[in-house]
PDB file of C-alpha atoms in Angstrom:
ATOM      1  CA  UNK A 211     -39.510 -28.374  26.915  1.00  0.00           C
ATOM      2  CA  UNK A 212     -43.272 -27.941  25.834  1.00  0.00           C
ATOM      3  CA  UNK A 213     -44.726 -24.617  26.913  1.00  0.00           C
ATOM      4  CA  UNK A 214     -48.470 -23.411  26.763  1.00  0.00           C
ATOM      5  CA  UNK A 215     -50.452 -20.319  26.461  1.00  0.00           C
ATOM      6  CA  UNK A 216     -52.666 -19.740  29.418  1.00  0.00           C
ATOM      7  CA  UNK A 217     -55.442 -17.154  28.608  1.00  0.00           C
ATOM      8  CA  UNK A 218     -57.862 -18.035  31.404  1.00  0.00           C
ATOM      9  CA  UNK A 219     -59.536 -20.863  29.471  1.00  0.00           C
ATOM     10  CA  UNK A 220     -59.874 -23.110  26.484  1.00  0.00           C
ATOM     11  CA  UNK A 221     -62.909 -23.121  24.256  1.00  0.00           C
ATOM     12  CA  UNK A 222     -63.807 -27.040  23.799  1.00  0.00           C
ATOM     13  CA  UNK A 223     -67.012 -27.077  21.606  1.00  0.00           C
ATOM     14  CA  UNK A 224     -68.070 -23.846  21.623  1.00  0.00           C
ATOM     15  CA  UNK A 225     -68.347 -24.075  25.917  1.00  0.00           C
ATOM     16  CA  UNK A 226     -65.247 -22.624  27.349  1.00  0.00           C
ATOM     17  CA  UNK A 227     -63.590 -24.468  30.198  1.00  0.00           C
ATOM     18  CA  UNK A 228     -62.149 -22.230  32.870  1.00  0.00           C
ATOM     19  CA  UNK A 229     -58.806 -21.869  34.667  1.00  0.00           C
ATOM     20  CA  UNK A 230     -58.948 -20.658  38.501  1.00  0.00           C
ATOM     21  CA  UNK A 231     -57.180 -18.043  36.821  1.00  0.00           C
ATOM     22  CA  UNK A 232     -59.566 -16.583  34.798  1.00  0.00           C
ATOM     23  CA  UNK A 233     -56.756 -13.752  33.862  1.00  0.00           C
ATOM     24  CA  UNK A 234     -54.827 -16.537  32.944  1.00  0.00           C
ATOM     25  CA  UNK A 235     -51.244 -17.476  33.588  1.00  0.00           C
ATOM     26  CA  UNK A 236     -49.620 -16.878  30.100  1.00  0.00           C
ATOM     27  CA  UNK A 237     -46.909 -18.740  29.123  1.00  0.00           C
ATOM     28  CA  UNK A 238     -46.386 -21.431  31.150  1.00  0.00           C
ATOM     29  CA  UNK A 239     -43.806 -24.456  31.098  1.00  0.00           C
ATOM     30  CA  UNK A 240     -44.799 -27.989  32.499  1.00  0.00           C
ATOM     31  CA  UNK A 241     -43.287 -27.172  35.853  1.00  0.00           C
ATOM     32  CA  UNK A 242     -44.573 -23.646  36.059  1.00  0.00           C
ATOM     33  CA  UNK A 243     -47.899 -25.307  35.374  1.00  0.00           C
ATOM     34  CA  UNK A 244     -47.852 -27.542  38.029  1.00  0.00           C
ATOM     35  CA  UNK A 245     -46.673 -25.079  40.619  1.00  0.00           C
ATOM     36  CA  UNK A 246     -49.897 -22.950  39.515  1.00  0.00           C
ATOM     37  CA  UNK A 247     -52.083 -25.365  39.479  1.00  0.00           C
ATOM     38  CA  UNK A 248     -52.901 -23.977  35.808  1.00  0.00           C
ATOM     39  CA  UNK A 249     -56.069 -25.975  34.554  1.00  0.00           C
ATOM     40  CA  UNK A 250     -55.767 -24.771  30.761  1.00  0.00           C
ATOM     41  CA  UNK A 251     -51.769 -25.701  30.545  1.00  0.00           C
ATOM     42  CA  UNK A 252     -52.545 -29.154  31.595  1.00  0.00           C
ATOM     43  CA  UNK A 253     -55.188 -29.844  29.536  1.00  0.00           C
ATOM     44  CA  UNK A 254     -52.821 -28.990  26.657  1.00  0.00           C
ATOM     45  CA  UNK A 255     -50.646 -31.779  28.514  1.00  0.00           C
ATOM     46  CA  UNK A 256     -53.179 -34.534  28.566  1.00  0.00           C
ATOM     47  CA  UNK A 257     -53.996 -33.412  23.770  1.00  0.00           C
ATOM     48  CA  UNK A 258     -50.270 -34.316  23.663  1.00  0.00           C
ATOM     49  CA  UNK A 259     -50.107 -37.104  25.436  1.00  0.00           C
ATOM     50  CA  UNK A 260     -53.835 -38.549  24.083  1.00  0.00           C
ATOM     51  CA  UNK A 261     -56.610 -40.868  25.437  1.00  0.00           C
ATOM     52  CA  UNK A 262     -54.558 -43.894  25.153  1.00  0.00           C
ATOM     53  CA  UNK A 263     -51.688 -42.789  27.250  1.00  0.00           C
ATOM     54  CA  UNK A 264     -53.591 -40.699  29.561  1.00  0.00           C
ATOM     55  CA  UNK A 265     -55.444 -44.102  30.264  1.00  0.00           C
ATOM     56  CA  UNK A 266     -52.318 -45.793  30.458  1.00  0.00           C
ATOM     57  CA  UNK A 267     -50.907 -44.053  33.132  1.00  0.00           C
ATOM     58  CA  UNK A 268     -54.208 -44.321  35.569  1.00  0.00           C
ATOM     59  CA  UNK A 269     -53.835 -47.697  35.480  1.00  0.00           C
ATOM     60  CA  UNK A 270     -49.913 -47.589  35.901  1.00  0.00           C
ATOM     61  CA  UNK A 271     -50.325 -45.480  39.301  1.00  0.00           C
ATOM     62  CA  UNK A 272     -52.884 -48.036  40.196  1.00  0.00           C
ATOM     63  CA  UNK A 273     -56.300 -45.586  39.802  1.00  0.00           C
ATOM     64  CA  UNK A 274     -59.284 -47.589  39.528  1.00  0.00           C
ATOM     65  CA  UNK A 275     -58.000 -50.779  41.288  1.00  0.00           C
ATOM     66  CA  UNK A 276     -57.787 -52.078  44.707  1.00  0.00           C
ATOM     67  CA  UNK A 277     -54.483 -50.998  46.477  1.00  0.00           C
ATOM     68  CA  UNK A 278     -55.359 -54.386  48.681  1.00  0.00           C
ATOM     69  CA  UNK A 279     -54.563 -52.345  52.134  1.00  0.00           C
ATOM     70  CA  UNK A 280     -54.536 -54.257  55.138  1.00  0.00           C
ATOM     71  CA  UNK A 281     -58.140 -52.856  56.095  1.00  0.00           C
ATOM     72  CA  UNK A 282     -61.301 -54.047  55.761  1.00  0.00           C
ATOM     73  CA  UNK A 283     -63.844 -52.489  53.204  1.00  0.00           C
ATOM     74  CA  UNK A 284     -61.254 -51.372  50.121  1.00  0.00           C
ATOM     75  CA  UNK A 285     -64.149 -50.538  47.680  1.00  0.00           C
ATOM     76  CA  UNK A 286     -63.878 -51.507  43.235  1.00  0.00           C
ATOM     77  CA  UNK A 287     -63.544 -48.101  42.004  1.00  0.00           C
ATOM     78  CA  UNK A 288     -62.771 -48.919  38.523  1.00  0.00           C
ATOM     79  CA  UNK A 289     -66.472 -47.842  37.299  1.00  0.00           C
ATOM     80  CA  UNK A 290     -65.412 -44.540  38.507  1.00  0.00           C
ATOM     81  CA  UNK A 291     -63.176 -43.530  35.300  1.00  0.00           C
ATOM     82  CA  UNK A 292     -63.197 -42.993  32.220  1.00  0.00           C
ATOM     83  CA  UNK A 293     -62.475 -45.566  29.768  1.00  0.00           C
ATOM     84  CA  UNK A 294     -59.998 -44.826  26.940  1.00  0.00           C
ATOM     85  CA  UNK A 295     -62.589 -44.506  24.616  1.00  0.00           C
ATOM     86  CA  UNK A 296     -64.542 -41.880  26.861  1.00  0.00           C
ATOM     87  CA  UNK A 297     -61.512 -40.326  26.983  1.00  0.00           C
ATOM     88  CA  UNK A 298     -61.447 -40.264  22.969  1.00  0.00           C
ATOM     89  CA  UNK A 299     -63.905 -37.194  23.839  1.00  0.00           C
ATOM     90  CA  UNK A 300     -61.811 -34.180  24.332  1.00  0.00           C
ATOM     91  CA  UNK A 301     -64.219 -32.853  26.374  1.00  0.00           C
ATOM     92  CA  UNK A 302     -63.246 -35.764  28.892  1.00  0.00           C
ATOM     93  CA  UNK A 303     -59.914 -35.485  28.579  1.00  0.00           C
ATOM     94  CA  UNK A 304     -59.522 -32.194  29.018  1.00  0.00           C
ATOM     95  CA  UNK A 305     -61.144 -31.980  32.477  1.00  0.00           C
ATOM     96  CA  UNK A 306     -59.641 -35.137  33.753  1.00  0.00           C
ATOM     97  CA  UNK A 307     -56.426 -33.572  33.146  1.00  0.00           C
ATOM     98  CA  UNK A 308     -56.885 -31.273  36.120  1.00  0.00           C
ATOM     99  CA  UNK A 309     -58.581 -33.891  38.424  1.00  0.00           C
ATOM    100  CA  UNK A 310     -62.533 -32.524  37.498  1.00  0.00           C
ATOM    101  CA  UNK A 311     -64.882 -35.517  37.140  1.00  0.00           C
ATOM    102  CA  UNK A 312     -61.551 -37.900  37.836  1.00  0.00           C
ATOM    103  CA  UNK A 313     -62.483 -40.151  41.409  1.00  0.00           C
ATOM    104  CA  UNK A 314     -59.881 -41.765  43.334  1.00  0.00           C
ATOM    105  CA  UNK A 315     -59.926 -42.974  47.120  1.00  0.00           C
ATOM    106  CA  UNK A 316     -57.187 -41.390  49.649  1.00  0.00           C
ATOM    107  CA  UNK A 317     -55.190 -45.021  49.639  1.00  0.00           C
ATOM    108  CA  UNK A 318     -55.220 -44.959  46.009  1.00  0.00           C
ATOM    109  CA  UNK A 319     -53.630 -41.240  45.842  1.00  0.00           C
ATOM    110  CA  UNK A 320     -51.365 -41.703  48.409  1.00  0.00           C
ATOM    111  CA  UNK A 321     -50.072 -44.858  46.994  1.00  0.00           C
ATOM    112  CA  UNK A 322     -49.769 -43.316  43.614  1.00  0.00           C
ATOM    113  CA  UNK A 323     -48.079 -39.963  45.102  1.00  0.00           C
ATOM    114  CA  UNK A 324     -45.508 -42.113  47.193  1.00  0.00           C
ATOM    115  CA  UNK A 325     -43.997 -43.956  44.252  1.00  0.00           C
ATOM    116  CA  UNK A 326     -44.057 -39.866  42.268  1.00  0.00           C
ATOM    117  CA  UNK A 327     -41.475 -39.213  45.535  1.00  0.00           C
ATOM    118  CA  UNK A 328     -39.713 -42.118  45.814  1.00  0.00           C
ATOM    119  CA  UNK A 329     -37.747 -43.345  42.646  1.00  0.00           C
ATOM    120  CA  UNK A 330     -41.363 -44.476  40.845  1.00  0.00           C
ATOM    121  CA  UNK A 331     -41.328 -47.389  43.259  1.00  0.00           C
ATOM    122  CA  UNK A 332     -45.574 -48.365  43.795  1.00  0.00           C
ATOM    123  CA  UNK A 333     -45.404 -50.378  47.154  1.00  0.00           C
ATOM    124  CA  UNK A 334     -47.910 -52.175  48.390  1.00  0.00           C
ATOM    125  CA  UNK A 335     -49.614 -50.250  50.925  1.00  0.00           C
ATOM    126  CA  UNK A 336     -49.598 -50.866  54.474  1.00  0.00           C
ATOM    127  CA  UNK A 337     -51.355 -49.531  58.192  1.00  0.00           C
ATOM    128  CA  UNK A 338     -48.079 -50.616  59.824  1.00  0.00           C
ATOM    129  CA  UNK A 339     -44.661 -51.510  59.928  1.00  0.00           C
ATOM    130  CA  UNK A 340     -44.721 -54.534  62.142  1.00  0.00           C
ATOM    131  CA  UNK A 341     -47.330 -56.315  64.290  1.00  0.00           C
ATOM    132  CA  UNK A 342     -46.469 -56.771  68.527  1.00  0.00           C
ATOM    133  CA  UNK A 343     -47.761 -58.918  71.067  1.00  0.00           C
ATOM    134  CA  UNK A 344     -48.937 -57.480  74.532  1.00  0.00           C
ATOM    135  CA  UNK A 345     -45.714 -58.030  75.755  1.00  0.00           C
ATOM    136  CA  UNK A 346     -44.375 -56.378  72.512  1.00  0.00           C
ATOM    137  CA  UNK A 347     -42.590 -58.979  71.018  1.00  0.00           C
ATOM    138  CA  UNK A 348     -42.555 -58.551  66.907  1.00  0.00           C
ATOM    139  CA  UNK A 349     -45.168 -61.288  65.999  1.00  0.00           C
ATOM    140  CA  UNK A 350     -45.023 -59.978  62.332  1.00  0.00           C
ATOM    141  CA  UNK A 351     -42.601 -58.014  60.245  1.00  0.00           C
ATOM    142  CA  UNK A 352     -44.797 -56.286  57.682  1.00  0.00           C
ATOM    143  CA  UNK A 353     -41.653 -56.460  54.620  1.00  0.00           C
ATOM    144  CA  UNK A 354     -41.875 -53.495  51.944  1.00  0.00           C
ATOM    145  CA  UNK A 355     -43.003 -55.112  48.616  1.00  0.00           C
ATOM    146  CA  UNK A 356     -42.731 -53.277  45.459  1.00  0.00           C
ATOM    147  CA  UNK A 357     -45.613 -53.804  42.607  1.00  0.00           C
ATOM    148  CA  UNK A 358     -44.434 -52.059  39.751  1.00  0.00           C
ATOM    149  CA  UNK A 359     -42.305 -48.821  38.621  1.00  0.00           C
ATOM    150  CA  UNK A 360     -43.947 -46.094  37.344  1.00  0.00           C
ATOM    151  CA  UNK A 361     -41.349 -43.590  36.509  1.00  0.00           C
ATOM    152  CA  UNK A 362     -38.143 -43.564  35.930  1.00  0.00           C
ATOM    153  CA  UNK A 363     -35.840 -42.302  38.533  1.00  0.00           C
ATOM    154  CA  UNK A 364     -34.895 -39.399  36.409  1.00  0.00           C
ATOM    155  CA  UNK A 365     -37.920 -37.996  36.292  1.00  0.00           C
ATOM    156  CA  UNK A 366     -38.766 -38.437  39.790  1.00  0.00           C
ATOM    157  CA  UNK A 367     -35.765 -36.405  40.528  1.00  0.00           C
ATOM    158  CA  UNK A 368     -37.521 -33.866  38.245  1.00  0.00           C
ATOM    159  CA  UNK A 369     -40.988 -34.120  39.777  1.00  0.00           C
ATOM    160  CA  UNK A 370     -39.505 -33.111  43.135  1.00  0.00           C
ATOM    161  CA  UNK A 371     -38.136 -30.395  41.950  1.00  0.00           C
ATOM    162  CA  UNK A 372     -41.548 -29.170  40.560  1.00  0.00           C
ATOM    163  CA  UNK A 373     -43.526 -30.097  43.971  1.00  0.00           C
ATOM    164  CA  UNK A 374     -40.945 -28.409  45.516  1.00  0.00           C
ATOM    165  CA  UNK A 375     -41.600 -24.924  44.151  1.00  0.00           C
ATOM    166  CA  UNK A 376     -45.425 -25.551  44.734  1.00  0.00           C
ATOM    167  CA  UNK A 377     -44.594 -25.041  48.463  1.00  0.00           C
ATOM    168  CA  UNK A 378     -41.849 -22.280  47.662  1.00  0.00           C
ATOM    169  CA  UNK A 379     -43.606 -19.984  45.367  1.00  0.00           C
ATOM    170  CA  UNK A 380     -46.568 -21.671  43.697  1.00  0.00           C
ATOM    171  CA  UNK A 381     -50.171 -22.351  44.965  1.00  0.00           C
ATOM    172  CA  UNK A 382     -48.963 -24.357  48.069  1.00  0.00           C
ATOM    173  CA  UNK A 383     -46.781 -21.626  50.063  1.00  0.00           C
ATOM    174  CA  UNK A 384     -49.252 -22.002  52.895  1.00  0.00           C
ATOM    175  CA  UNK A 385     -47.942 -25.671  53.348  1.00  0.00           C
ATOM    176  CA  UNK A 386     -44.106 -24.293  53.872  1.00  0.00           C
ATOM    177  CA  UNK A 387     -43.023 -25.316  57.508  1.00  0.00           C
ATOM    178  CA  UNK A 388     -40.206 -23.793  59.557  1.00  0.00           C
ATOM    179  CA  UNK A 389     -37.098 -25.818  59.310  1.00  0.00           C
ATOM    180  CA  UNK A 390     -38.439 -28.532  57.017  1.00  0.00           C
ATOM    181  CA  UNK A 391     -38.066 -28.611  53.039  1.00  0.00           C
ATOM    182  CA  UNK A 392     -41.188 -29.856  52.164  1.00  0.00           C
ATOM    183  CA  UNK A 393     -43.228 -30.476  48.499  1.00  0.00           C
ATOM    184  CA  UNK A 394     -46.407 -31.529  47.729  1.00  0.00           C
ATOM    185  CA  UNK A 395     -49.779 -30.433  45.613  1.00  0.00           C
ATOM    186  CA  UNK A 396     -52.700 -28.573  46.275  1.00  0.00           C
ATOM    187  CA  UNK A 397     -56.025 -29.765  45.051  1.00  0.00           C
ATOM    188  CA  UNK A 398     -59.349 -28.120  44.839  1.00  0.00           C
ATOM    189  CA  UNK A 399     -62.173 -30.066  44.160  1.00  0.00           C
ATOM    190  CA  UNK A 400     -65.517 -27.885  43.006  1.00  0.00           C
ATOM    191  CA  UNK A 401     -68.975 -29.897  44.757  1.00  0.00           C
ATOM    192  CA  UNK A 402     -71.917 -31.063  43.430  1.00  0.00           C
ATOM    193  CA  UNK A 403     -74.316 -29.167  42.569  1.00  0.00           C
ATOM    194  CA  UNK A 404     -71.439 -26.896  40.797  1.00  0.00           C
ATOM    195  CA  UNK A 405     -73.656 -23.829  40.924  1.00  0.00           C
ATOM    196  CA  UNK A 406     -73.374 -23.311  44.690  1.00  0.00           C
ATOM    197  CA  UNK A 407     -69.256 -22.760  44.385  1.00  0.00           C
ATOM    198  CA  UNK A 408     -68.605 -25.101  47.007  1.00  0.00           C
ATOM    199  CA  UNK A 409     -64.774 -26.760  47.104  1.00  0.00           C
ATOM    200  CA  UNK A 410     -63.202 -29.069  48.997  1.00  0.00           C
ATOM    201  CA  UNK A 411     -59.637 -27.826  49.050  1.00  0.00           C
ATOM    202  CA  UNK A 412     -56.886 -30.556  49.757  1.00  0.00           C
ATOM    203  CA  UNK A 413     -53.202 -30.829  49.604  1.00  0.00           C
ATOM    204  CA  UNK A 414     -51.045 -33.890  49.766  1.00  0.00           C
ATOM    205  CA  UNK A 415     -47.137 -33.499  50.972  1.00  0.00           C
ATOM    206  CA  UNK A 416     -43.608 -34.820  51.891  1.00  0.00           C
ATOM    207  CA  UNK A 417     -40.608 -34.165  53.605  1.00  0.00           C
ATOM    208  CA  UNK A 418     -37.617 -33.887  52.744  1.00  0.00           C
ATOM    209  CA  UNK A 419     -37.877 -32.581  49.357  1.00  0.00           C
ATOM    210  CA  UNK A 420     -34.481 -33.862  48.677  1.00  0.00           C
TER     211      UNK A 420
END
């Protein structure tokens, strides 16, 4: 029931830190925030919550570690983020909170995203279901394993409902396809160096949103 103030950025040290908004978005309530995409609300998420948690969760959703996918060259990523005490730094905190200077690989977001959608089950990631002969007889049934649970099954049901109005009305309304109820999250990712306004812009979905 939190809501935040959106005025197109948040002074952190003097240096203000910038919403895509620069207008800003006003008041704005966690799921408004995430169907915006609003970079000032959720770094008012990740004050409340604090390093520890904040650092908590990464390693909950499995950020920083090896998913152990059945493919060859899975690289150690956990020098990539920041430590709880890093995150002690508001400065830190603040911009991992909308994904800026936070590194993950695709496996490791899809994994994480999957078990947001599913019930907070984290599976163990796989490239198939099964494995066939040439005659295709099953040599191997690849069996679902779950790892841990993430979230609860309550709030999953509530974090669908959220990604679901990022394709109806929020910053992912370009992702809506005919006939199909799906949800999902845009991403825009600003590339180094930062003064030639390069992005990569991303989005990761599912269907059906129910």
């Amino acid at each position: 029931n939190e809501t935040y103030n959106c005025t197109g950025s948040l002074n952190i040290n003097g240096d203000p830190i910038h919403c895509w908004k620069t207008a800003g978005h006003g008041v704005e309530t966690v799921g408004t925030a995430l169907r915006d995409s609003c970079n000032v609300a959720l770094m008012g998420m990740a004050a409340s919550i604090g390093a520890r948690n904040f650092a908590s969760y990464q390693s909950r959703f499995g950020f920083g570690q090896k998913t152990n996918i059945d493919l060859p060259g899975e690289p150690r990523t956990a020098s990539l983020l920041y430590t709880e005490e890093q995150l002690e730094q508001y400065i830190n905190l603040a911009t991992n909170s909308f994904g800026q200077n936070f590194n993950t690989t695709m496996v490791q977001l899809a994994s994480a995203f999957c078990s947001v959608i599913n019930g907070g089950k984290l599976y163990q990631p796989h490239l198939a279901t099964a494995i066939k002969d040439d005659s295709g007889n099953i040599v191997e049934n690849i069996e679902p394993v779950v790892l841990k649970q993430t979230i609860s099954e309550d709030t999953c049901d509530i974090m669908r409902q959220y990604l679901r109005s990022v394709v109806r009305e929020g910053t992912g309304t370009a992702s809506q396809v005919a006939g199909y109820s799906v949800m999902g999250k845009t991403g825009t990712a600003q590339k180094q160096p930062r003064s030639e306004n390069n992005y990569v812009v991303s989005f990761i979905g599912a269907v059906p949103a129910e």
